[in-house]
Amino acid sequence: MLQIKFSSASLPAGGALAILVPEGEKRSAIFQQADKATNGALTRAAKADDFTGKEGTACVVLAPSDAFERVVLIGIGKLEAVDAWAAEKAGGAAASRLGRDEQATLAVGDLSGVLAAHAALGAVLGAYHFGLYHGAPEASKNHRLAELSVLTDHVDAAEEAWPSLSAVARGVVLTRDLVTEPANVLNPVEFAERATTLKSLGLEVEVLDRAAMEKLGFGALLGVAQGSANEPRTVILRWNGAANKDEAPLAFIGKGVTFDSGGISIKPAAGMEDMKWDMAGAATVTGLLTALAGRKAKVNAVGVVGLVENMVSGTAQRPGDVVRSASGQTIEVLNTDAEGRLVLADILWYARERFAPQIMVDLATLTGAIIISLGHEYAGLFSNNDQLAAGLADAGAFAGEKLWRMPMGKEYDALLKSDIADMKNISGGRAGGSITAAQFLKRFVGETPWAHLDIAGVAWASKAQNGQPKGATGFGVRLLDRFVRDGYEYEPKD
């Protein structure tokens, strides 16, 4: 992970430098100093490139002097409108353009210390690169950045805010790493083993194997897993940071299908390689608990992730099979590619029954239908509780991880009626696919305030944007961390 150091705002002797530039404002002291040191090269480059500091724009000046290898100007828009998310985007954009340099400097100008720390968070995430399987050094030549010095007039405030945000960064990085790993490496057992290493952070980690899940009656989850040679696991992560250790926890539930072939209802070959990230919900829950433990959050929280591989084999679940879930409700499986909801059915019920949580939030790359509805800009939000839904939406807006609330209603339940079981796992038609999936999940949460986040469209980015590299996004870690801070730790917003 990119190493961050905060320093007083004085011009470095040289190297690679990024400067955050507000729109329509007097240029910062660092800009003026750097411009003088480069004999006006920055002003000339900005004029030639029509760079005014507008949000989302950048101007790269290569070798403007013997001392400076490159100077990158990052537009942040009107200074008074810069919030945490804008600062993070700017930091990410800067880091992505400084990637060829092992060490670099970021000058944040007149931003507050807290916003300087958020810019540093953005830089860490913007510099992210998964290069574990690259053999040739040149494959990573654009991802050398290892140390970033952040120049600010508010060093003490930035350093005070940074440890908490650094913990969130570690959670996002872990989530991205898990989602990016190939499925031949990260199977359910390997995922569980990696989760156990988080005990070093103070998390309690419990792993349920097949025998334990059979004893608990996880017929829906185990039905999905029965076609794979890789054994299923359920992992429970617990963080007890509240003053009252007996206070009911917040529960976060994650779908963890480490590879989804679709089972006998097999997916088309084109794009099937993407199904390694069908465990993004489980990865997000793991990253969130990592963040909460890392920053010593003053809350009790539990994460439950169901880990399976959905494969085709002679033992695979068949369309038409009936399984009995842990709740006792039976499910007719009409499509084995609608497997995520079967996994969630058992672990949602289990989390509710064992932990009696204050709220439950599940995350899953659940339906292609949500992408048809919302594209890749918003995750779908479904909930049985207006207050919970509003809190999540507000947290998403703050963190730049946007949610759009979708409708639910008993009218959709008729679409799940089965002739031979309590319900079927699909509606059988194309209409409202993400909604009927949420209606299915609702049957396993009882009266507990619950929200379902369908992150199928936002867990993976096909191109870099907003300081976010191409690939796994880690969507949900920052959102849920903010949700916990604002709603349950009673800390004011930054």
Short mmCIF file of C-alpha atoms in Angstrom, two decimals:
data_model
loop_
_atom_site.label_atom_id
_atom_site.label_comp_id
_atom_site.label_asym_id
_atom_site.label_seq_id
_atom_site.Cartn_x
_atom_site.Cartn_y
_atom_site.Cartn_z
CA MET A 1 0.00 0.00 0.00
CA LEU A 2 1.22 3.50 -0.84
CA GLN A 3 3.05 5.09 2.11
CA ILE A 4 1.86 8.57 3.10
CA LYS A 5 3.74 11.32 4.93
CA PHE A 6 2.35 14.78 5.74
CA SER A 7 4.74 17.73 5.60
CA SER A 8 4.59 21.49 5.81
CA ALA A 9 3.81 23.25 2.57
CA SER A 10 7.19 24.13 1.15
CA LEU A 11 8.38 23.49 -2.38
CA PRO A 12 10.42 20.29 -2.73
CA ALA A 13 13.83 20.46 -4.36
CA GLY A 14 12.63 18.51 -7.38
CA GLY A 15 11.29 15.16 -8.53
CA ALA A 16 7.65 14.56 -9.35
CA LEU A 17 5.06 17.00 -8.04
CA ALA A 18 1.27 17.20 -8.22
CA ILE A 19 -0.58 20.39 -7.29
CA LEU A 20 -4.30 20.63 -6.59
CA VAL A 21 -5.58 23.74 -8.36
CA PRO A 22 -8.97 25.33 -7.56
CA GLU A 23 -10.98 26.97 -10.31
CA GLY A 24 -11.04 30.76 -10.54
CA GLU A 25 -8.88 31.27 -7.45
CA LYS A 26 -5.54 32.89 -6.86
CA ARG A 27 -2.85 30.28 -7.39
CA SER A 28 -1.46 28.76 -4.20
CA ALA A 29 1.96 29.63 -2.84
CA ILE A 30 3.30 26.22 -3.93
CA PHE A 31 2.04 26.78 -7.48
CA GLN A 32 3.69 30.18 -7.63
CA GLN A 33 6.94 28.83 -6.22
CA ALA A 34 6.95 25.90 -8.65
CA ASP A 35 6.08 28.21 -11.53
CA LYS A 36 9.00 30.47 -10.65
CA ALA A 37 11.34 27.49 -10.29
CA THR A 38 10.36 26.35 -13.80
CA ASN A 39 10.62 29.83 -15.35
CA GLY A 40 6.86 30.11 -15.85
CA ALA A 41 6.44 26.69 -17.48
CA LEU A 42 3.34 25.88 -15.42
CA THR A 43 1.51 29.05 -16.39
CA ARG A 44 2.41 28.58 -20.04
CA ALA A 45 1.33 24.92 -20.03
CA ALA A 46 -1.98 25.70 -18.31
CA LYS A 47 -2.71 28.43 -20.84
CA ALA A 48 -1.80 26.24 -23.79
CA ASP A 49 -3.96 23.39 -22.48
CA ASP A 50 -6.84 25.71 -21.52
CA PHE A 51 -6.50 24.41 -17.95
CA THR A 52 -8.46 26.54 -15.47
CA GLY A 53 -8.76 24.23 -12.47
CA LYS A 54 -12.15 22.87 -13.46
CA GLU A 55 -13.02 19.73 -11.50
CA GLY A 56 -11.93 16.54 -13.21
CA THR A 57 -9.33 18.16 -15.47
CA ALA A 58 -5.57 17.77 -15.44
CA CYS A 59 -2.49 19.22 -17.08
CA VAL A 60 0.77 17.26 -17.14
CA VAL A 61 3.99 19.22 -17.62
CA LEU A 62 6.92 16.96 -18.47
CA ALA A 63 10.48 17.95 -17.49
CA PRO A 64 9.69 21.65 -16.91
CA SER A 65 13.16 22.12 -15.41
CA ASP A 66 16.32 20.20 -14.67
CA ALA A 67 15.08 19.54 -11.12
CA PHE A 68 11.46 18.55 -11.76
CA GLU A 69 10.75 15.39 -13.74
CA ARG A 70 7.08 16.21 -14.06
CA VAL A 71 4.52 18.55 -12.54
CA VAL A 72 0.87 17.53 -12.64
CA LEU A 73 -1.88 20.11 -12.18
CA ILE A 74 -5.16 18.62 -10.95
CA GLY A 75 -8.33 20.70 -11.15
CA ILE A 76 -10.59 20.55 -8.10
CA GLY A 77 -13.30 23.05 -9.06
CA LYS A 78 -14.54 25.82 -6.80
CA LEU A 79 -12.64 25.68 -3.52
CA GLU A 80 -15.72 26.18 -1.36
CA ALA A 81 -17.41 23.17 -3.02
CA VAL A 82 -14.60 20.70 -2.37
CA ASP A 83 -15.81 17.93 -0.04
CA ALA A 84 -14.27 14.64 1.07
CA TRP A 85 -15.25 12.80 -2.10
CA ALA A 86 -13.90 15.57 -4.35
CA ALA A 87 -10.62 15.55 -2.41
CA GLU A 88 -10.37 11.77 -2.77
CA LYS A 89 -11.00 11.94 -6.52
CA ALA A 90 -8.31 14.59 -6.90
CA GLY A 91 -5.82 12.59 -4.84
CA GLY A 92 -6.55 9.50 -6.91
CA ALA A 93 -6.14 11.40 -10.17
CA ALA A 94 -2.82 12.76 -8.98
CA ALA A 95 -1.49 9.36 -7.92
CA SER A 96 -2.51 7.75 -11.19
CA ARG A 97 -0.44 10.33 -13.09
CA LEU A 98 2.58 9.98 -10.80
CA GLY A 99 2.73 6.21 -11.05
CA ARG A 100 6.03 6.04 -12.94
CA ASP A 101 7.87 7.63 -10.01
CA GLU A 102 8.79 5.74 -6.84
CA GLN A 103 8.53 8.90 -4.74
CA ALA A 104 6.41 11.97 -5.35
CA THR A 105 4.87 15.01 -3.68
CA LEU A 106 1.25 16.18 -3.60
CA ALA A 107 0.51 19.79 -2.67
CA VAL A 108 -3.10 20.29 -1.54
CA GLY A 109 -3.05 24.08 -1.33
CA ASP A 110 -5.74 25.64 0.85
CA LEU A 111 -7.61 22.44 1.70
CA SER A 112 -8.18 21.75 5.39
CA GLY A 113 -6.18 19.11 7.21
CA VAL A 114 -9.09 16.67 7.11
CA LEU A 115 -9.52 17.16 3.36
CA ALA A 116 -5.77 16.74 2.94
CA ALA A 117 -6.14 13.35 4.63
CA HIS A 118 -8.99 12.47 2.29
CA ALA A 119 -6.81 13.44 -0.68
CA ALA A 120 -4.19 11.05 0.71
CA LEU A 121 -6.84 8.31 0.93
CA GLY A 122 -7.71 8.93 -2.70
CA ALA A 123 -4.04 8.76 -3.62
CA VAL A 124 -3.61 5.39 -1.92
CA LEU A 125 -6.57 4.00 -3.83
CA GLY A 126 -5.59 5.69 -7.08
CA ALA A 127 -2.11 4.17 -6.89
CA TYR A 128 -3.52 0.66 -6.36
CA HIS A 129 -2.16 -1.99 -8.68
CA PHE A 130 -2.48 -5.77 -8.54
CA GLY A 131 0.77 -7.06 -10.01
CA LEU A 132 1.19 -10.36 -8.22
CA TYR A 133 1.28 -12.45 -11.38
CA HIS A 134 3.30 -10.12 -13.62
CA GLY A 135 6.60 -11.77 -14.49
CA ALA A 136 8.22 -8.98 -16.52
CA PRO A 137 9.25 -5.80 -14.63
CA GLU A 138 8.10 -3.59 -17.51
CA ALA A 139 4.53 -4.76 -16.95
CA SER A 140 4.45 -2.63 -13.79
CA LYS A 141 6.47 0.34 -15.02
CA ASN A 142 3.50 2.68 -14.62
CA HIS A 143 2.88 1.55 -11.03
CA ARG A 144 6.10 2.32 -9.19
CA LEU A 145 4.79 4.92 -6.78
CA ALA A 146 5.57 3.75 -3.25
CA GLU A 147 5.89 6.94 -1.18
CA LEU A 148 3.90 10.16 -1.33
CA SER A 149 4.60 13.30 0.66
CA VAL A 150 1.44 15.39 1.11
CA LEU A 151 2.16 19.10 1.59
CA THR A 152 -0.35 20.96 3.75
CA ASP A 153 -0.51 23.96 6.06
CA HIS A 154 -2.46 21.80 8.52
CA VAL A 155 -0.09 18.92 9.25
CA ASP A 156 -1.39 18.22 12.76
CA ALA A 157 -5.03 17.99 11.64
CA ALA A 158 -4.11 15.80 8.69
CA GLU A 159 -2.04 13.45 10.84
CA GLU A 160 -4.88 13.22 13.35
CA ALA A 161 -7.38 12.24 10.65
CA TRP A 162 -5.09 9.90 8.74
CA PRO A 163 -4.89 6.75 10.94
CA SER A 164 -8.64 6.24 10.70
CA LEU A 165 -8.69 6.83 6.94
CA SER A 166 -5.60 4.67 6.48
CA ALA A 167 -7.50 1.79 8.09
CA VAL A 168 -10.29 2.30 5.58
CA ALA A 169 -7.72 2.31 2.77
CA ARG A 170 -6.38 -1.04 3.99
CA GLY A 171 -9.91 -2.42 3.96
CA VAL A 172 -10.49 -1.26 0.39
CA VAL A 173 -7.13 -2.62 -0.76
CA LEU A 174 -7.86 -6.00 0.83
CA THR A 175 -11.26 -6.09 -0.86
CA ARG A 176 -9.75 -5.28 -4.25
CA ASP A 177 -7.05 -7.92 -3.78
CA LEU A 178 -9.61 -10.60 -2.96
CA VAL A 179 -11.85 -9.69 -5.88
CA THR A 180 -8.94 -9.62 -8.33
CA GLU A 181 -7.45 -12.99 -7.39
CA PRO A 182 -8.13 -15.75 -9.93
CA ALA A 183 -10.58 -18.44 -8.93
CA ASN A 184 -8.00 -21.22 -9.18
CA VAL A 185 -6.18 -19.50 -6.31
CA LEU A 186 -9.00 -18.00 -4.24
CA ASN A 187 -11.44 -20.85 -3.66
CA PRO A 188 -13.71 -20.95 -0.58
CA VAL A 189 -11.13 -22.68 1.63
CA GLU A 190 -8.36 -20.24 0.66
CA PHE A 191 -10.66 -17.26 1.25
CA ALA A 192 -11.48 -18.59 4.72
CA GLU A 193 -7.80 -19.13 5.50
CA ARG A 194 -6.99 -15.56 4.53
CA ALA A 195 -9.81 -14.33 6.72
CA THR A 196 -8.33 -16.12 9.72
CA THR A 197 -5.16 -14.01 9.42
CA LEU A 198 -7.27 -10.98 10.40
CA LYS A 199 -7.20 -12.17 13.99
CA SER A 200 -4.01 -10.10 14.24
CA LEU A 201 -6.20 -6.98 14.05
CA GLY A 202 -8.27 -8.07 17.02
CA LEU A 203 -11.10 -9.63 15.04
CA GLU A 204 -12.68 -12.84 16.24
CA VAL A 205 -12.79 -15.25 13.31
CA GLU A 206 -14.86 -18.43 13.16
CA VAL A 207 -15.01 -20.79 10.19
CA LEU A 208 -17.84 -23.24 9.56
CA ASP A 209 -17.00 -26.26 7.41
CA ARG A 210 -19.41 -28.48 5.52
CA ALA A 211 -20.20 -30.66 8.54
CA ALA A 212 -21.01 -27.63 10.69
CA MET A 213 -23.25 -26.19 7.99
CA GLU A 214 -25.03 -29.50 7.51
CA LYS A 215 -25.73 -29.56 11.24
CA LEU A 216 -27.15 -26.03 11.01
CA GLY A 217 -29.38 -27.02 8.09
CA PHE A 218 -27.76 -24.87 5.41
CA GLY A 219 -29.49 -26.79 2.63
CA ALA A 220 -29.74 -23.82 0.26
CA LEU A 221 -26.05 -22.86 0.46
CA LEU A 222 -24.84 -26.46 0.33
CA GLY A 223 -27.02 -27.17 -2.69
CA VAL A 224 -25.06 -24.54 -4.61
CA ALA A 225 -21.74 -26.01 -3.47
CA GLN A 226 -22.49 -29.65 -4.21
CA GLY A 227 -21.18 -29.59 -7.79
CA SER A 228 -17.71 -28.35 -6.90
CA ALA A 229 -14.59 -30.23 -5.80
CA ASN A 230 -13.77 -27.19 -3.63
CA GLU A 231 -15.35 -27.37 -0.19
CA PRO A 232 -17.69 -24.57 0.97
CA ARG A 233 -17.11 -22.41 4.01
CA THR A 234 -18.97 -19.83 6.05
CA VAL A 235 -16.81 -17.27 7.84
CA ILE A 236 -17.94 -15.17 10.79
CA LEU A 237 -15.91 -12.04 11.61
CA ARG A 238 -16.65 -10.21 14.86
CA TRP A 239 -15.49 -6.83 16.11
CA ASN A 240 -16.57 -5.81 19.62
CA GLY A 241 -15.58 -2.18 19.97
CA ALA A 242 -18.62 -0.72 21.75
CA ALA A 243 -18.37 0.28 25.39
CA ASN A 244 -21.13 -2.24 26.08
CA LYS A 245 -19.78 -5.53 24.74
CA ASP A 246 -23.25 -7.06 25.04
CA GLU A 247 -24.88 -4.47 22.80
CA ALA A 248 -26.55 -6.02 19.75
CA PRO A 249 -24.19 -5.84 16.78
CA LEU A 250 -24.59 -4.47 13.30
CA ALA A 251 -24.58 -7.39 10.86
CA PHE A 252 -23.05 -7.30 7.39
CA ILE A 253 -23.66 -10.28 5.12
CA GLY A 254 -21.73 -11.11 1.95
CA LYS A 255 -22.32 -13.37 -1.01
CA GLY A 256 -19.09 -15.23 -1.71
CA VAL A 257 -19.35 -17.28 -4.91
CA THR A 258 -15.64 -17.56 -5.70
CA PHE A 259 -16.49 -18.70 -9.23
CA ASP A 260 -19.88 -18.88 -10.86
CA SER A 261 -20.17 -21.06 -13.94
CA GLY A 262 -23.94 -20.88 -13.63
CA GLY A 263 -24.03 -24.57 -12.76
CA ILE A 264 -26.14 -26.74 -15.05
CA SER A 265 -27.92 -23.52 -16.13
CA ILE A 266 -24.50 -22.66 -17.52
CA LYS A 267 -23.50 -19.14 -18.47
CA PRO A 268 -22.35 -18.20 -21.98
CA ALA A 269 -18.62 -18.68 -22.49
CA ALA A 270 -18.02 -15.05 -23.46
CA GLY A 271 -17.27 -13.08 -20.31
CA MET A 272 -17.44 -16.06 -17.96
CA GLU A 273 -13.92 -15.22 -16.76
CA ASP A 274 -15.44 -12.22 -14.98
CA MET A 275 -17.27 -14.56 -12.65
CA LYS A 276 -14.20 -14.80 -10.43
CA TRP A 277 -15.52 -11.61 -8.85
CA ASP A 278 -18.92 -13.03 -7.95
CA MET A 279 -17.59 -13.01 -4.40
CA ALA A 280 -17.29 -9.21 -4.24
CA GLY A 281 -19.98 -8.96 -1.56
CA ALA A 282 -18.02 -11.28 0.73
CA ALA A 283 -14.81 -9.38 -0.05
CA THR A 284 -16.46 -6.07 0.84
CA VAL A 285 -17.70 -7.39 4.18
CA THR A 286 -14.20 -8.68 4.92
CA GLY A 287 -12.68 -5.32 3.97
CA LEU A 288 -15.22 -3.45 6.08
CA LEU A 289 -14.50 -5.50 9.20
CA THR A 290 -10.80 -4.97 8.54
CA ALA A 291 -11.39 -1.21 8.45
CA LEU A 292 -13.51 -1.19 11.62
CA ALA A 293 -10.92 -3.21 13.52
CA GLY A 294 -8.04 -1.17 12.11
CA ARG A 295 -9.49 2.12 13.31
CA LYS A 296 -10.82 0.65 16.58
CA ALA A 297 -14.39 1.58 15.77
CA LYS A 298 -16.60 2.12 18.81
CA VAL A 299 -19.25 -0.33 17.69
CA ASN A 300 -20.08 -4.03 17.80
CA ALA A 301 -20.19 -5.52 14.32
CA VAL A 302 -20.37 -8.96 12.80
CA GLY A 303 -19.65 -10.02 9.24
CA VAL A 304 -20.99 -13.31 7.86
CA VAL A 305 -19.83 -14.49 4.44
CA GLY A 306 -20.99 -17.61 2.64
CA LEU A 307 -18.28 -19.06 0.40
CA VAL A 308 -19.06 -21.54 -2.36
CA GLU A 309 -18.08 -22.39 -5.92
CA ASN A 310 -20.91 -22.95 -8.40
CA MET A 311 -19.72 -25.59 -10.87
CA VAL A 312 -20.99 -28.10 -13.40
CA SER A 313 -20.45 -31.77 -12.57
CA GLY A 314 -22.22 -35.06 -12.06
CA THR A 315 -23.03 -33.99 -8.51
CA ALA A 316 -24.23 -30.51 -9.39
CA GLN A 317 -27.64 -29.23 -8.39
CA ARG A 318 -30.26 -29.70 -11.12
CA PRO A 319 -32.99 -27.31 -12.27
CA GLY A 320 -36.12 -28.57 -10.56
CA ASP A 321 -34.41 -29.67 -7.34
CA VAL A 322 -36.00 -28.68 -4.04
CA VAL A 323 -33.80 -27.67 -1.10
CA ARG A 324 -34.66 -26.90 2.51
CA SER A 325 -33.09 -23.72 3.85
CA ALA A 326 -31.87 -23.14 7.40
CA SER A 327 -35.11 -21.28 8.08
CA GLY A 328 -37.09 -24.43 7.29
CA GLN A 329 -38.59 -22.89 4.15
CA THR A 330 -38.27 -24.96 0.99
CA ILE A 331 -37.08 -23.62 -2.34
CA GLU A 332 -37.63 -25.00 -5.82
CA VAL A 333 -34.46 -24.28 -7.78
CA LEU A 334 -35.58 -23.50 -11.32
CA ASN A 335 -32.31 -21.87 -12.38
CA THR A 336 -28.97 -22.90 -10.89
CA ASP A 337 -27.49 -19.58 -12.03
CA ALA A 338 -29.70 -17.78 -9.51
CA GLU A 339 -27.43 -19.20 -6.82
CA GLY A 340 -26.38 -16.13 -4.84
CA ARG A 341 -29.79 -15.73 -3.26
CA LEU A 342 -29.65 -19.35 -2.09
CA VAL A 343 -26.33 -18.68 -0.34
CA LEU A 344 -27.68 -15.50 1.23
CA ALA A 345 -30.91 -17.17 2.34
CA ASP A 346 -29.08 -19.39 4.83
CA ILE A 347 -26.55 -16.88 6.13
CA LEU A 348 -29.11 -14.08 6.49
CA TRP A 349 -31.27 -16.38 8.58
CA TYR A 350 -28.25 -17.58 10.54
CA ALA A 351 -27.07 -14.03 11.31
CA ARG A 352 -30.55 -13.05 12.43
CA GLU A 353 -31.06 -16.06 14.67
CA ARG A 354 -27.61 -16.21 16.23
CA PHE A 355 -26.75 -12.54 16.72
CA ALA A 356 -30.14 -10.76 16.94
CA PRO A 357 -28.54 -7.74 15.26
CA GLN A 358 -29.77 -4.16 15.32
CA ILE A 359 -29.72 -4.08 11.53
CA MET A 360 -28.61 -6.32 8.67
CA VAL A 361 -27.05 -5.17 5.41
CA ASP A 362 -26.18 -7.68 2.71
CA LEU A 363 -24.01 -7.08 -0.33
CA ALA A 364 -24.05 -9.23 -3.43
CA THR A 365 -23.26 -9.20 -7.12
CA LEU A 366 -26.72 -10.64 -7.39
CA THR A 367 -28.40 -9.79 -10.70
CA GLY A 368 -27.62 -8.67 -14.20
CA ALA A 369 -31.01 -6.97 -14.08
CA ILE A 370 -29.65 -4.26 -11.77
CA ILE A 371 -27.12 -3.32 -14.47
CA ILE A 372 -29.94 -2.98 -16.99
CA SER A 373 -31.72 -0.73 -14.49
CA LEU A 374 -28.88 1.43 -13.17
CA GLY A 375 -25.86 0.85 -15.37
CA HIS A 376 -22.49 1.10 -13.65
CA GLU A 377 -23.05 4.35 -11.74
CA TYR A 378 -25.27 3.26 -8.86
CA ALA A 379 -25.75 0.14 -6.79
CA GLY A 380 -29.31 -0.97 -6.18
CA LEU A 381 -30.66 -0.43 -2.66
CA PHE A 382 -33.59 -2.48 -1.39
CA SER A 383 -34.85 -2.25 2.17
CA ASN A 384 -37.70 -2.95 4.55
CA ASN A 385 -36.83 0.12 6.64
CA ASP A 386 -36.92 3.75 5.47
CA GLN A 387 -34.53 5.06 8.14
CA LEU A 388 -31.93 2.43 7.33
CA ALA A 389 -32.26 3.08 3.61
CA ALA A 390 -31.86 6.83 4.08
CA GLY A 391 -28.77 6.38 6.25
CA LEU A 392 -27.13 4.17 3.66
CA ALA A 393 -27.97 6.53 0.80
CA ASP A 394 -26.53 9.51 2.71
CA ALA A 395 -23.35 7.58 3.50
CA GLY A 396 -23.02 6.58 -0.14
CA ALA A 397 -23.32 10.18 -1.28
CA PHE A 398 -20.60 11.23 1.17
CA ALA A 399 -18.25 8.44 0.11
CA GLY A 400 -18.88 8.71 -3.62
CA GLU A 401 -20.40 5.22 -3.71
CA LYS A 402 -23.88 5.98 -4.89
CA LEU A 403 -27.03 4.01 -4.10
CA TRP A 404 -30.44 4.19 -5.76
CA ARG A 405 -33.39 2.88 -3.82
CA MET A 406 -35.50 0.39 -5.75
CA PRO A 407 -39.12 -0.56 -5.05
CA MET A 408 -40.30 -3.59 -3.15
CA GLY A 409 -43.81 -4.80 -2.44
CA LYS A 410 -45.96 -7.82 -1.78
CA GLU A 411 -47.25 -7.61 -5.35
CA TYR A 412 -43.98 -9.14 -6.49
CA ASP A 413 -44.28 -12.11 -4.15
CA ALA A 414 -46.77 -13.85 -6.40
CA LEU A 415 -44.02 -14.17 -9.01
CA LEU A 416 -42.08 -16.47 -6.64
CA LYS A 417 -44.93 -18.87 -5.95
CA SER A 418 -44.00 -22.51 -6.51
CA ASP A 419 -46.37 -25.40 -7.11
CA ILE A 420 -44.32 -27.86 -5.07
CA ALA A 421 -42.33 -25.79 -2.54
CA ASP A 422 -42.67 -22.69 -0.39
CA MET A 423 -41.09 -20.59 -3.14
CA LYS A 424 -39.03 -20.80 -6.31
CA ASN A 425 -35.70 -19.09 -6.75
CA ILE A 426 -36.63 -17.11 -9.88
CA SER A 427 -39.80 -15.52 -11.16
CA GLY A 428 -39.60 -17.25 -14.51
CA GLY A 429 -39.90 -13.99 -16.47
CA ARG A 430 -37.65 -11.06 -17.35
CA ALA A 431 -39.61 -8.36 -15.56
CA GLY A 432 -38.21 -6.89 -12.35
CA GLY A 433 -35.46 -9.47 -11.89
CA SER A 434 -33.50 -7.53 -9.27
CA ILE A 435 -36.72 -6.75 -7.38
CA THR A 436 -37.93 -10.35 -7.22
CA ALA A 437 -34.45 -11.35 -6.03
CA ALA A 438 -34.74 -8.85 -3.18
CA GLN A 439 -38.26 -10.09 -2.39
CA PHE A 440 -36.80 -13.59 -2.15
CA LEU A 441 -34.15 -12.43 0.35
CA LYS A 442 -36.72 -10.56 2.42
CA ARG A 443 -38.29 -13.89 3.39
CA PHE A 444 -35.22 -14.72 5.49
CA VAL A 445 -34.80 -11.56 7.57
CA GLY A 446 -38.04 -11.42 9.54
CA GLU A 447 -38.72 -8.06 11.19
CA THR A 448 -35.04 -7.08 11.49
CA PRO A 449 -34.31 -3.76 9.75
CA TRP A 450 -32.56 -4.94 6.60
CA ALA A 451 -31.06 -3.59 3.41
CA HIS A 452 -29.84 -5.41 0.34
CA LEU A 453 -27.19 -3.79 -1.87
CA ASP A 454 -27.02 -5.28 -5.35
CA ILE A 455 -23.49 -4.32 -6.42
CA ALA A 456 -23.31 -6.29 -9.68
CA GLY A 457 -22.80 -3.12 -11.73
CA VAL A 458 -20.24 -1.39 -9.51
CA ALA A 459 -17.94 -4.10 -8.13
CA TRP A 460 -15.68 -4.00 -11.19
CA ALA A 461 -14.67 -1.08 -13.41
CA SER A 462 -13.94 -1.76 -17.06
CA LYS A 463 -11.97 1.48 -17.32
CA ALA A 464 -10.22 3.88 -14.97
CA GLN A 465 -12.19 6.94 -13.84
CA ASN A 466 -12.46 9.35 -10.91
CA GLY A 467 -9.10 8.25 -9.55
CA GLN A 468 -10.29 4.63 -9.60
CA PRO A 469 -8.02 2.23 -11.51
CA LYS A 470 -9.48 -0.29 -13.91
CA GLY A 471 -10.55 -3.50 -12.16
CA ALA A 472 -11.92 -4.26 -8.71
CA THR A 473 -13.39 -1.16 -7.07
CA GLY A 474 -13.80 -2.20 -3.44
CA PHE A 475 -17.26 -0.64 -3.63
CA GLY A 476 -19.03 -0.58 -0.28
CA VAL A 477 -16.15 -0.40 2.20
CA ARG A 478 -16.05 3.40 2.36
CA LEU A 479 -19.83 3.63 2.16
CA LEU A 480 -20.45 1.25 5.05
CA ASP A 481 -17.61 2.65 7.15
CA ARG A 482 -19.20 6.08 6.82
CA PHE A 483 -22.61 4.61 7.59
CA VAL A 484 -21.25 3.13 10.82
CA ARG A 485 -19.47 6.36 11.80
CA ASP A 486 -22.46 8.61 11.25
CA GLY A 487 -25.23 6.35 12.45
CA TYR A 488 -23.74 4.30 15.26
CA GLU A 489 -20.58 5.96 16.57
CA TYR A 490 -22.18 9.38 16.75
CA GLU A 491 -19.16 11.19 15.36
CA PRO A 492 -19.75 14.37 13.35
CA LYS A 493 -19.06 14.26 9.63
CA ASP A 494 -15.63 15.42 8.53
#
